[in-house]
Amino acid sequence: MEIECFKTVMPSGSTKKIGNIYQCKIKENQEVKDLEGLKELVNSIVNRLGLSGKIELSENESIGTSHMLYKFNLFVGGKRCSSIRVVLRNNALVSLTLVLSEECSMNIETGEKKNPSPSSNKKTNKNEKSIPPGQVIINDFIIYRILGQPHITLDSWKLKIFGEVEKSVELSYEELYSLGIQKYKGDFHCVTGWSVRDLLWEGVPTKELAKIVKVRDEVEWVLTYSADGYTAIIPIEDFFDERSMIVLKLNGKVLSQEQGYPARLFIPHLYGWKGGKWLTGIEFKKDYSDGYWEALGYHERGNVWLEERFKNL
Ligand SMILES: Nc1nc2c(c(=O)[nH]1)N[C@H]1C(S)=C(S)[C@@H](COP(=O)(O)O)O[C@H]1N2
Ligand SMILES: [Mo]
């Protein structure tokens, strides 16, 4: 079996609970029959990488209707050394991510990772009337705060816009608000498989931000930062989609603390994880780097209509 792994680092702030992360590509197609078969496969991959120990399933969940995420723990000498995230699509192995804990840091040989190209995009369907593939409609949001609930007061809050720009800025809430508000009625899609329909989003179009900072031509990626340490990466074309906005109000009300007060990013055709809540920073970049979920195997772009849930390593 041929395997190639790439080491990834999360941007500062989001690494707190996480050790070294390796994303591995398995070069042949691997069909999985049952859980025993999967365990054997994971075991042989781990051995191939020069690690050995005992593998135990910790949990599994379905992601949309055709993907399964399995989480294993690797114990070496009774100590939990790594968690392993394995993604299957229709019973075939898609990706494997190893999160090694600090104490058990082992060396894994890595290949050189190319900058993924956001321009290898297929044309995307933005048909707002239909339901994206593999999604199920529910009535209300499920609140996520993977890194905890920050409490933000407006007097100290700023949105920093920086990176490859002519002029970086720090906007107060009032300054941001004064750039002008647009409304958009539309749906929200979480990569795990739930969607909420017909929400009223109000906020500042991302296009307005471009006018003040003047983004350099060579920029291909946008990395967003949140007050809880959360980060997400977005291709520049998607970030500047005409409906993409820094949301300040949802369904007619100022954002609640749990839904990202005072500002969250929303890009209707991308999965919800691309929209950081409690937004504090927007960085324009030439080169790709993983954000929080991308470091754990989720897709560089995350287009809901193309069902881009996980990376194709
Ligand atoms: N700062 C921050 N932003 C975040 C998250 C998070 O944990 N922290 N979760 C993301 C995910 S996976 C989703 S689906 C949406 C959920 O939004 P909600 O909590 O309003 O339902 O927020 C996204 N933005
Ligand atoms: Mo999500």
Coordinates of N, CA, C and O and ligand atoms in Angstrom, one line a residue, residues 140-148 150 188-192 194 196 201 225-232 250 255-256 258-260 264-265 271-279 292-293, ligand 1:
D140 N -34.3 24.6 13.1 CA -33.5 25.6 13.7 C -32.0 25.2 13.8 O -31.7 24.0 13.7
F141 N -31.1 26.2 14.0 CA -29.7 25.9 14.0 C -29.4 25.0 15.2 O -30.0 25.0 16.2
I142 N -28.3 24.2 15.0 CA -27.7 23.5 16.1 C -26.5 24.4 16.4 O -25.7 24.7 15.5
I143 N -26.4 24.9 17.7 CA -25.3 25.8 18.0 C -24.0 25.1 18.2 O -23.9 24.1 18.9
Y144 N -22.9 25.6 17.5 CA -21.6 25.0 17.6 C -20.7 26.1 18.2 O -20.7 27.2 17.8
R145 N -19.9 25.6 19.2 CA -18.8 26.5 19.7 C -17.7 25.5 20.1 O -17.4 25.3 21.3
I146 N -17.0 25.0 19.1 CA -16.0 24.0 19.3 C -14.9 24.4 20.2 O -14.3 23.6 20.9
L147 N -14.6 25.7 20.3 CA -13.5 26.2 21.2 C -14.1 27.0 22.3 O -13.3 27.8 23.0
G148 N -15.3 26.9 22.6 CA -15.9 27.6 23.8 C -16.6 28.9 23.4 O -16.6 29.3 22.2
P150 N -17.0 32.7 23.6 CA -16.4 34.0 24.0 C -17.4 35.0 24.4 O -18.6 34.9 23.9
F188 N -29.0 27.9 5.2 CA -27.7 27.6 5.9 C -27.5 26.1 5.9 O -28.4 25.4 6.2
H189 N -26.3 25.7 5.5 CA -26.0 24.3 5.4 C -24.8 23.9 6.3 O -23.7 24.5 6.0
C190 N -24.9 23.0 7.2 CA -23.8 22.5 8.0 C -23.3 21.2 7.3 O -24.1 20.4 6.9
V191 N -22.0 21.1 7.2 CA -21.4 19.9 6.6 C -21.8 18.6 7.2 O -21.8 17.6 6.5
T192 N -22.2 18.6 8.4 CA -22.6 17.3 9.0 C -23.9 16.8 8.5 O -24.2 15.6 8.7
W194 N -27.1 18.9 8.2 CA -28.4 19.6 8.4 C -28.4 21.0 7.7 O -27.3 21.6 7.5
V196 N -30.9 24.7 7.4 CA -32.1 25.5 7.9 C -32.4 26.4 6.7 O -31.6 27.0 6.1
W201 N -30.7 37.2 6.4 CA -29.4 37.6 6.8 C -29.2 39.1 6.4 O -29.5 39.5 5.4
Y225 N -10.2 34.8 11.2 CA -9.9 34.6 12.6 C -11.1 34.9 13.5 O -11.8 35.9 13.2
S226 N -11.3 34.2 14.6 CA -12.4 34.5 15.5 C -11.9 34.6 16.9 O -10.8 34.1 17.2
A227 N -12.7 35.2 17.7 CA -12.3 35.5 19.1 C -12.0 34.3 20.0 O -11.3 34.3 20.9
D228 N -12.6 33.1 19.6 CA -12.4 31.9 20.3 C -11.2 31.1 19.8 O -10.9 30.0 20.3
G229 N -10.5 31.7 18.8 CA -9.3 31.0 18.3 C -9.6 30.2 17.0 O -8.8 29.6 16.4
Y230 N -10.9 30.2 16.6 CA -11.3 29.5 15.4 C -10.8 30.1 14.2 O -10.7 31.4 14.1
T231 N -10.5 29.4 13.2 CA -10.0 29.9 11.9 C -10.6 29.1 10.8 O -11.1 28.0 11.0
A232 N -10.7 29.7 9.6 CA -11.2 29.0 8.4 C -10.6 29.6 7.2 O -10.3 30.8 7.2
L250 N -29.6 38.6 12.2 CA -30.2 37.3 11.7 C -31.7 37.3 12.0 O -32.0 37.6 13.2
L255 N -27.3 39.8 16.1 CA -26.8 38.4 16.4 C -26.8 38.1 17.9 O -26.4 39.0 18.7
S256 N -27.2 37.0 18.3 CA -27.1 36.6 19.7 C -25.6 36.2 20.0 O -24.9 35.9 19.1
E258 N -24.5 33.6 21.3 CA -24.1 32.2 20.9 C -24.1 32.1 19.3 O -23.4 31.2 18.8
Q259 N -24.7 33.0 18.6 CA -24.6 32.9 17.2 C -23.6 33.8 16.5 O -23.6 34.0 15.3
G260 N -22.7 34.3 17.4 CA -21.5 35.0 16.8 C -21.4 36.5 17.0 O -20.6 37.2 16.4
R264 N -20.5 37.7 12.1 CA -20.1 36.4 11.6 C -20.1 36.5 10.1 O -20.8 37.2 9.5
L265 N -19.2 35.7 9.5 CA -19.2 35.6 8.1 C -20.2 34.6 7.5 O -20.5 33.6 8.2
Y271 N -20.4 25.5 3.0 CA -20.8 24.9 4.2 C -20.5 25.9 5.4 O -19.6 26.7 5.3
G272 N -21.4 25.8 6.4 CA -21.4 26.7 7.5 C -20.0 26.8 8.3 O -19.8 27.9 8.8
W273 N -19.2 25.8 8.2 CA -17.9 26.0 9.0 C -17.0 27.0 8.4 O -16.1 27.5 9.1
K274 N -17.2 27.4 7.1 CA -16.4 28.5 6.5 C -16.8 29.9 7.1 O -16.1 30.8 6.8
G275 N -17.9 29.9 7.8 CA -18.4 31.2 8.3 C -18.1 31.3 9.8 O -18.8 30.9 10.7
G276 N -16.9 31.9 10.1 CA -16.5 32.1 11.5 C -17.5 33.0 12.3 O -17.9 34.1 11.7
K277 N -17.9 32.6 13.5 CA -18.7 33.4 14.3 C -17.7 34.3 15.2 O -16.5 33.9 15.3
W278 N -18.1 35.3 15.8 CA -17.3 36.2 16.7 C -16.0 36.6 15.9 O -14.9 36.5 16.4
L279 N -16.3 37.0 14.7 CA -15.2 37.3 13.7 C -14.3 38.5 14.2 O -14.9 39.5 14.7
Y292 N -9.0 25.7 11.2 CA -9.3 24.6 12.2 C -9.8 23.3 11.6 O -9.2 22.3 11.8
W293 N -10.9 23.4 10.8 CA -11.5 22.1 10.3 C -10.7 21.6 9.1 O -10.7 20.4 8.9
Ligands
LIG1 N1 -15.9 30.9 16.0 C1 -16.5 29.8 15.6 N2 -17.2 29.9 14.4 C2 -17.9 28.8 14.0 C3 -17.9 27.6 14.7 C4 -17.2 27.5 15.9 O1 -17.2 26.5 16.6 N3 -16.5 28.7 16.3 N4 -18.6 26.5 14.1 C5 -18.9 26.5 12.7 C6 -19.8 25.5 12.2 S1 -19.2 23.9 12.0 C7 -21.1 25.8 11.9 S2 -22.1 24.7 11.2 C8 -21.7 27.1 12.2 C9 -22.8 26.9 13.2 O2 -23.5 28.1 13.4 P1 -24.5 28.2 14.6 O3 -23.8 27.9 15.9 O4 -25.1 29.6 14.6 O5 -25.5 27.1 14.3 O6 -20.7 28.0 12.8 C10 -19.4 27.9 12.3 N5 -18.6 29.0 12.8

